[in-house]
Each structure stands twice: as structure tokens, then as C-alpha cells.
């Protein structure tokens, strides 16, 4: 009995123990739930407390957006008005006086309206205030602000003279009070017969002469066929009469006869190119009269109730005098250049010449009217062109290219053009939005490359590779010259190549790596190119001080053809000063290395204006071969677009729907001849991560955006994961647009959730799953948010693990750090290893900041930041950094 009671007690104790243990377990779980609940409550309260602040910030942003849109609309309207003014008063007709220079229009075009001041509106840029004059009407000045009236007179006359062809505007001055002193600055025009003065008492005779000119033009020039000289010029492309502007500055009361003659000039003068600028003499009301009232409180256009304007200051006296002297000199120099068509063969004889033994074409006519011809071949092989700015260097290049292109087909001749000065003159040779035609011979056009010397270097490397290819073919066929190679290999493509580099001294400036390599390549091409049909044409405003060129006498000696424009220095031989006395539109052509006995003077036609050149280009374009392709156009001022990049368009996902084995992230356009993209391969290999370094938000975002979009293009939907973390508010629009475009394959993270991304990704590195790309915008901003409880890895430690172990498991980091030092700190400090960063793009980080840990050698790369350029280095591919242009925004 006792045993049974003992057994029962034992069983009860065991049951009670089990119950107690279960109770304790449940209690522990309940306590854990309570702790978790309290933590959730804390987070909820914290989030709730942040809601008013976020709402307020959103409200402030919305108000700021409304204000910005309103200001943008006002600014847009002002820009439209300014654009309209620019169209009505282009060039010097509407330019400010600082930097003002004459910009003559073509003879068949009216000069347009002329600027006298500006109209000012609140919070927007001022809009030019214009008045019509030439081919439009007359201007009457009044008011008590005499200085303002004088400023308007000077401005109108100078702008009219600068906008028209030299000699196309003739001035007649009547200034009885100051005896011509009001127009003294324009006195140099008198040496060319473009300015005459009428003395006191001569107003009647002046008006009679103007009326007689109007009668003559109506009867003999217009002859009832046209209503005005403007219509005649538009219909025929020529203007047979100059503009006559009579400046009447006060005097005695007019007689009845003088008033009648003045009314006739006002009524009929504008149609015949006879115009009045009057102060101190009343003019009758007429639609052709624009009235300007200049008072102490401001000026009005249209009379006392007209539009308020702020008059421009008078043009500087030196500017007036120098401009008038230049116009007079050009008129005294004689007639304009001969027509460009004089250089061209008849249409039926175009593309009939053979370039096997060389290239020969006329460049102009000599003193006796005979053509002066230029030759590129075995001798002379290369040309050097020199002349100060404004002496016609670009025009000469156009004339030479046109003469050659009209004689030799694209299978006989190819052009490569590079322009280091700021300008787009050579862009017309390539296909454009304004004109879809292109010159069929043109293979490359580089413009605005003054800050991209790497592009010039790329051209020289390309030509060197082409030289090697031709030399190998010549060895194979056991010949030495291009003519012999073409004879034994008639089916090969062996055209002569002419490479033109304008302002070439920019390529050789300084003592850096680019200048040294460029000089070496130039010397090699100049020495060996002659035998393989590769010819160099170097042009410059002034070649003094180009150490990389003149320090190599063997290089200079190869340029035996010298072309010197007026006032050119150091193009001809030392004692040959023939270019110093040349008039405009002329050049000294010398095929004997600049020696005096080789001089020929040529008068160069005008070939560079759009209409003249366009006629020839369209004709040759229509003759182009069926397989002809437009030239590659590189514009250093243009930002390339990812969607237009050939390498991006060629990307595609595998046909079987699997992930690519080694996807490529496109980062930007390489500065080279072939328009290639800089590509970062991301195989399953250590270090296959990318760091973008610098503080330029737009450029850094552009690199990551292009990389992500190009990677997504190679993965079928659903086979890759893109995690986008944006930690910089300025980068948010671009990152958000990328997230929206990647749709279901992308996840979004911010400062509050980036820690979860690091933890989740680091914990998931145990196996090789689907490709995972981490796009981290301003990752260095997350250092303060990647903390962790004691005993757990911090977010930075997890990031380092992802960088180290991720690529082998198809997880790659493409991150933007806003500084090299910040990246080093995130990787573990100044002494941290950086081999897990296999590639980087440096933006505004100087080469010295990159150091030996990121770049081979000592001291870092030779890199100095410049806008919208980056230095790309992939330690698995490159020996030196590669300059790239980030692609522009995708939206």
C-alpha cells in the first residue's frame, strides 16, 4: 500500500514539474512577445512623431514646386521673347557691346531689326528692345536726354554697318550744330566713300538727292517688277543697290520745299533702301517711322505712351573707330572672293579622278588668273596651314576639301577631321537634324574637342593602326607604295586618307603623357604615312611656342607643303615674310618647305558659308554609294545618350531565357574613333564590383543608371534582382526613375531600410542564386545608419563581406562614394585593402587622391577632373585609366 502511495506521489511530482516547466516556457515566450510588442510600440510612436514633420516637409516642397513652376513659366515667356528678338536681330544687330564684332549677313537677306536697349521685367532676364531700320523704315529721336539720343544714333549706325556686307551701307551726315562732330567716330568710313557730310545750308540739296535716288531706283531697278529692293533681293539672291542712311541732326526750320521732299523720302524711301535717322527735325506720321523719346526718367519706343526701355550705353569709341576702319579696309581691298564653283569640275566630270599616285586640286587663282593647285602624294606628303584668327583658315580648309571631294570618289579618298577650337563649322560634313545629308568621303568629324585631347590621341592611334594594316598588306604583296599595292590588289579598299587637325597645338600643349604620345604618333605617321597614302593637314592660328612640335625637326621637315594666310608666323621659312603683306582672301602656297623660291599667291574663294557648301554636299550626297554610312560625329560639348549607343542597342538577353555568364555594365562613352562604350564585365570572379568616386551628383547617378539599365537589358525578366538604395536626396529623382523602369525586378531602399538590405544580402551569400546587383547611391551617407546591436555585424561589416564574397556568388555592388577618403573609411580605414573594388570611375577626384592602392604605380593616374568626364579603370583589363563621357539622363 505504501509503495503505491509513493509511486502516486512520484507521478504527481513529475506531472507538476512538467507543468511548471511548460508554464515557465510560456512565461518566457510571453515576456519575449511583450518585449517585441514594446519595441514595435516604440517604433510606431517614433514613426507617428515623424509624420507631421514629413507632412510639413512635403507641403513645403509642394509650395516650392508651385513657385518654381510659376517662375519657370515667366522665365520661359521671357526666353521666347528673347529668342524672337534673337531671330529678328541676329549677330551684331542685337549683341551686347562687350565682345561685339561685325557679323555681315548674306546679300539676299535683310539685316533685320537693330537693338537700342532692353526691356526689363520682374525676376527675368532683360529682353532686347529693337527698332526696324534697313529695308523697314525710319527712326525719329526726341526728348531732353541728348546723350541718350546720341547713343541711339551711334548704336543704329554701327549695328547697321556691322550687319551688312562691307560697303553695303552708305551714310550721309547732316550736323549743322556740331559740324559733323556727332558722327566723328565714323569718319574712317569716308576713306572708302561710305560716309559723306553735308554742311550747313545743304539740307535741301541732300533731300533732293535722296528723292532723285528713290526715283531712279523705282524706274530703272525695280521697274514695276518688284515692290521693293528687299523683294528683289529675296527673289534674285542679289542686291544691286546699297542702303543709304541719312542722319539729320537738327538745323533751322524747314522750308516748304524741304518739308515736301522730306515727306516723299519718308513715304517712299524704305522700299528703295533710303532711310532717315532724325533728331531735331519733325517727321510726318507714317507707318514706317519709329519714334524714340529719350527723357531723364527713361526712354519710350513708339512715342510718349510707348514701351518703356532702358537704352544701351553708346558703343565704345574705339569699337566704332576700329570697326569703321576694318570696313573701309575691306572695301578698299577690292571685290569679294571669287565663287566657290570656280574650284569645281563640271557635274559630269565629278568623281572621275584616280588617287593612286596622289591627290591634286585647285585652291584658288593666281595673279594671272591661272589656278593654283595643291598636291598631296609622295611629295609633298603633308601640309601645314597657319594664319591668325579671322584670316580665312576655316574657309581655306572648306575650299580644299570641296575641290578634292568633287574630283575623287569615296573609294579614292576619305577624310578625318578634328577641330580643337570651340565651334561647329565642321559639323555640317556629318549628318545632322537641320540637314540629313553628309559628305560621303567623311569618316570622322570631331568638334569642340578643346578639352578632350584624348580624342585627338585616339584619332592618331586609329591612323597608326590603319598604317600598320596597309604596311602588312604591302609586305604580303611585296610592294612598298600605295600605288603599287592598289595595282596588285585591285579588289582591296585602299583609298587615300587625309586627316585634318585644326588648332593642332592644343593636342601638343604641355608636357604630359597625352602630348608626348601624340607627338610620337604624329612623327611616325608623318614619316611613314606618305608611302601608304595617309596624309596629315595641320592647321593653327600661331605655332610659336609649340615645344612638342618644334622640338622635333624631323617631324616638321615632313610638312613640306606650307600654306600661310595673311600675317601668319613661322609657317614659311625664317626669312620668307610674304604672308605679312597679303590682303584678305589670299594665301601663300609653298611646296618647298617655305623657301622663298617656292611662293605662289592664291586668291581663295568663299567656300565656308552654309548655302555655298550645301549645294555641293547635296550633289555629292545624292551620288553616294548604296552602302555609304554617315560619318562618326564627336561633339565634345554634347552628352551622349545610352539608348543611342551602338553597344547598348546590341545588348540582348540569351535566347534560352537564362542569365548571361558574364554580363557587361555600360558606364559611358569612350573618347575614341569608333563610338564604343566603356564596359565593365561582371563574371563570377573576385573583385567584380564598381566604385564611382566624386561629388558630382548628376554624373555619378548617370554612371550607375547606365550600368543598371544595360545589365537589365541582358537579363530576361525575373532572372535578376536589382536592389536600389538611395541615400542622397539630390540623387532621388534619377534613382527613383530607374527603380520605376526596372519594375518587378527592383527593390527600393532608403536610409531606414538600407541596413536590412545589407543584412539580408550578407546572410544570403551561402549559395549561388540568381544574379543580384546592389545599386548604392551615396553609400557613404549610410555609415551612421548601419550600426547594429552588440554581438551582431554592423552594416559596414556586412557591406565589406558582400564586396569580398558577393561577386563569386553572382552578387555585385555598384556603389557611389562621394570621396575617395569616404570609401576607404567604409572599407576599413586608410590601410584597408581595396582589391575587392575591381573597377572604379573617378569624377571630380584628382589623380593624386586615388593612390597606389587603386591604381598601379606610384602617385596615382595623370587625371585632372573636368565637367561630365570620368576616368574609368578596371584592374582586370586596363594598364592605364580610360577617359569616358557618362551617358545623359535616360528620361
PDB file of C-alpha atoms in Angstrom, residues 707-813:
ATOM      1  CA  UNK A 707      25.155  50.373 -65.684  1.00  0.00           C
ATOM      2  CA  UNK A 708      21.837  49.176 -64.273  1.00  0.00           C
ATOM      3  CA  UNK A 709      19.876  49.660 -67.490  1.00  0.00           C
ATOM      4  CA  UNK A 710      22.473  47.877 -69.602  1.00  0.00           C
ATOM      5  CA  UNK A 711      22.571  44.958 -67.146  1.00  0.00           C
ATOM      6  CA  UNK A 712      18.779  44.719 -67.089  1.00  0.00           C
ATOM      7  CA  UNK A 713      18.763  44.573 -70.892  1.00  0.00           C
ATOM      8  CA  UNK A 714      20.824  41.361 -70.738  1.00  0.00           C
ATOM      9  CA  UNK A 715      18.629  39.546 -68.217  1.00  0.00           C
ATOM     10  CA  UNK A 716      15.211  38.101 -69.035  1.00  0.00           C
ATOM     11  CA  UNK A 717      12.510  39.479 -66.772  1.00  0.00           C
ATOM     12  CA  UNK A 718      12.525  37.816 -63.385  1.00  0.00           C
ATOM     13  CA  UNK A 719      16.011  36.284 -63.669  1.00  0.00           C
ATOM     14  CA  UNK A 720      17.952  39.040 -61.895  1.00  0.00           C
ATOM     15  CA  UNK A 721      17.399  41.214 -58.847  1.00  0.00           C
ATOM     16  CA  UNK A 722      18.244  44.905 -58.620  1.00  0.00           C
ATOM     17  CA  UNK A 723      18.384  46.474 -55.167  1.00  0.00           C
ATOM     18  CA  UNK A 724      18.436  50.272 -55.347  1.00  0.00           C
ATOM     19  CA  UNK A 725      19.395  52.211 -52.238  1.00  0.00           C
ATOM     20  CA  UNK A 726      19.332  55.991 -52.470  1.00  0.00           C
ATOM     21  CA  UNK A 727      20.834  57.905 -49.548  1.00  0.00           C
ATOM     22  CA  UNK A 728      21.166  61.359 -51.148  1.00  0.00           C
ATOM     23  CA  UNK A 729      18.075  63.476 -51.734  1.00  0.00           C
ATOM     24  CA  UNK A 730      19.628  65.093 -54.820  1.00  0.00           C
ATOM     25  CA  UNK A 731      20.021  61.664 -56.417  1.00  0.00           C
ATOM     26  CA  UNK A 732      16.473  60.594 -55.615  1.00  0.00           C
ATOM     27  CA  UNK A 733      14.823  61.590 -58.964  1.00  0.00           C
ATOM     28  CA  UNK A 734      17.265  59.594 -61.080  1.00  0.00           C
ATOM     29  CA  UNK A 735      17.326  56.614 -58.722  1.00  0.00           C
ATOM     30  CA  UNK A 736      13.535  56.638 -58.457  1.00  0.00           C
ATOM     31  CA  UNK A 737      13.133  56.729 -62.237  1.00  0.00           C
ATOM     32  CA  UNK A 738      15.493  53.773 -62.534  1.00  0.00           C
ATOM     33  CA  UNK A 739      13.510  51.860 -59.907  1.00  0.00           C
ATOM     34  CA  UNK A 740      10.238  52.530 -61.719  1.00  0.00           C
ATOM     35  CA  UNK A 741      11.633  51.458 -65.094  1.00  0.00           C
ATOM     36  CA  UNK A 742      13.079  48.194 -63.768  1.00  0.00           C
ATOM     37  CA  UNK A 743       9.594  47.398 -62.409  1.00  0.00           C
ATOM     38  CA  UNK A 744       9.234  43.949 -60.823  1.00  0.00           C
ATOM     39  CA  UNK A 745      12.967  43.179 -60.846  1.00  0.00           C
ATOM     40  CA  UNK A 746      13.852  46.041 -58.496  1.00  0.00           C
ATOM     41  CA  UNK A 747      13.523  46.759 -54.787  1.00  0.00           C
ATOM     42  CA  UNK A 748      13.795  50.172 -53.162  1.00  0.00           C
ATOM     43  CA  UNK A 749      15.726  51.023 -50.011  1.00  0.00           C
ATOM     44  CA  UNK A 750      16.424  54.231 -48.150  1.00  0.00           C
ATOM     45  CA  UNK A 751      18.294  55.298 -45.016  1.00  0.00           C
ATOM     46  CA  UNK A 752      15.921  53.412 -42.737  1.00  0.00           C
ATOM     47  CA  UNK A 753      15.954  50.160 -44.673  1.00  0.00           C
ATOM     48  CA  UNK A 754      19.439  50.009 -46.172  1.00  0.00           C
ATOM     49  CA  UNK A 755      20.604  48.105 -43.085  1.00  0.00           C
ATOM     50  CA  UNK A 756      18.057  45.395 -43.813  1.00  0.00           C
ATOM     51  CA  UNK A 757      19.424  45.194 -47.386  1.00  0.00           C
ATOM     52  CA  UNK A 758      22.972  44.677 -46.105  1.00  0.00           C
ATOM     53  CA  UNK A 759      21.920  42.033 -43.573  1.00  0.00           C
ATOM     54  CA  UNK A 760      19.677  40.164 -45.981  1.00  0.00           C
ATOM     55  CA  UNK A 761      22.266  40.169 -48.758  1.00  0.00           C
ATOM     56  CA  UNK A 762      25.132  39.140 -46.486  1.00  0.00           C
ATOM     57  CA  UNK A 763      23.080  36.315 -44.953  1.00  0.00           C
ATOM     58  CA  UNK A 764      22.112  35.098 -48.416  1.00  0.00           C
ATOM     59  CA  UNK A 765      25.681  34.623 -49.666  1.00  0.00           C
ATOM     60  CA  UNK A 766      25.734  30.976 -48.681  1.00  0.00           C
ATOM     61  CA  UNK A 767      24.759  29.755 -52.130  1.00  0.00           C
ATOM     62  CA  UNK A 768      24.857  30.932 -55.736  1.00  0.00           C
ATOM     63  CA  UNK A 769      21.349  32.102 -56.524  1.00  0.00           C
ATOM     64  CA  UNK A 770      20.110  34.379 -59.271  1.00  0.00           C
ATOM     65  CA  UNK A 771      22.211  37.466 -60.138  1.00  0.00           C
ATOM     66  CA  UNK A 772      21.838  40.265 -57.634  1.00  0.00           C
ATOM     67  CA  UNK A 773      23.017  43.825 -58.290  1.00  0.00           C
ATOM     68  CA  UNK A 774      23.222  46.370 -55.482  1.00  0.00           C
ATOM     69  CA  UNK A 775      22.956  49.932 -56.820  1.00  0.00           C
ATOM     70  CA  UNK A 776      24.008  52.132 -53.903  1.00  0.00           C
ATOM     71  CA  UNK A 777      23.625  55.874 -54.413  1.00  0.00           C
ATOM     72  CA  UNK A 778      25.820  57.866 -51.957  1.00  0.00           C
ATOM     73  CA  UNK A 779      26.563  54.756 -49.902  1.00  0.00           C
ATOM     74  CA  UNK A 780      28.953  56.714 -47.675  1.00  0.00           C
ATOM     75  CA  UNK A 781      25.935  58.544 -46.243  1.00  0.00           C
ATOM     76  CA  UNK A 782      24.793  55.251 -44.676  1.00  0.00           C
ATOM     77  CA  UNK A 783      27.748  54.951 -42.277  1.00  0.00           C
ATOM     78  CA  UNK A 784      25.702  56.337 -39.384  1.00  0.00           C
ATOM     79  CA  UNK A 785      22.670  54.188 -40.128  1.00  0.00           C
ATOM     80  CA  UNK A 786      24.444  50.845 -40.457  1.00  0.00           C
ATOM     81  CA  UNK A 787      25.032  50.305 -36.742  1.00  0.00           C
ATOM     82  CA  UNK A 788      23.952  47.013 -35.131  1.00  0.00           C
ATOM     83  CA  UNK A 789      23.209  45.643 -31.682  1.00  0.00           C
ATOM     84  CA  UNK A 790      26.095  44.198 -29.688  1.00  0.00           C
ATOM     85  CA  UNK A 791      27.193  40.834 -30.908  1.00  0.00           C
ATOM     86  CA  UNK A 792      25.964  41.334 -34.487  1.00  0.00           C
ATOM     87  CA  UNK A 793      27.762  42.509 -37.591  1.00  0.00           C
ATOM     88  CA  UNK A 794      27.459  46.189 -38.454  1.00  0.00           C
ATOM     89  CA  UNK A 795      26.092  47.185 -41.824  1.00  0.00           C
ATOM     90  CA  UNK A 796      29.578  48.279 -42.939  1.00  0.00           C
ATOM     91  CA  UNK A 797      30.980  44.872 -41.985  1.00  0.00           C
ATOM     92  CA  UNK A 798      28.184  43.252 -43.964  1.00  0.00           C
ATOM     93  CA  UNK A 799      28.952  45.559 -46.925  1.00  0.00           C
ATOM     94  CA  UNK A 800      32.612  44.536 -46.790  1.00  0.00           C
ATOM     95  CA  UNK A 801      31.592  40.898 -46.750  1.00  0.00           C
ATOM     96  CA  UNK A 802      29.321  41.434 -49.758  1.00  0.00           C
ATOM     97  CA  UNK A 803      32.132  43.183 -51.621  1.00  0.00           C
ATOM     98  CA  UNK A 804      34.529  40.347 -50.750  1.00  0.00           C
ATOM     99  CA  UNK A 805      32.348  37.267 -51.201  1.00  0.00           C
ATOM    100  CA  UNK A 806      29.479  38.513 -53.341  1.00  0.00           C
ATOM    101  CA  UNK A 807      30.904  38.517 -56.895  1.00  0.00           C
ATOM    102  CA  UNK A 808      31.709  34.795 -56.770  1.00  0.00           C
ATOM    103  CA  UNK A 809      28.079  34.219 -55.818  1.00  0.00           C
ATOM    104  CA  UNK A 810      26.715  36.470 -58.585  1.00  0.00           C
ATOM    105  CA  UNK A 811      26.164  39.386 -56.225  1.00  0.00           C
ATOM    106  CA  UNK A 812      27.829  42.599 -57.373  1.00  0.00           C
ATOM    107  CA  UNK A 813      27.985  46.034 -55.772  1.00  0.00           C
TER     108      UNK A 813
END
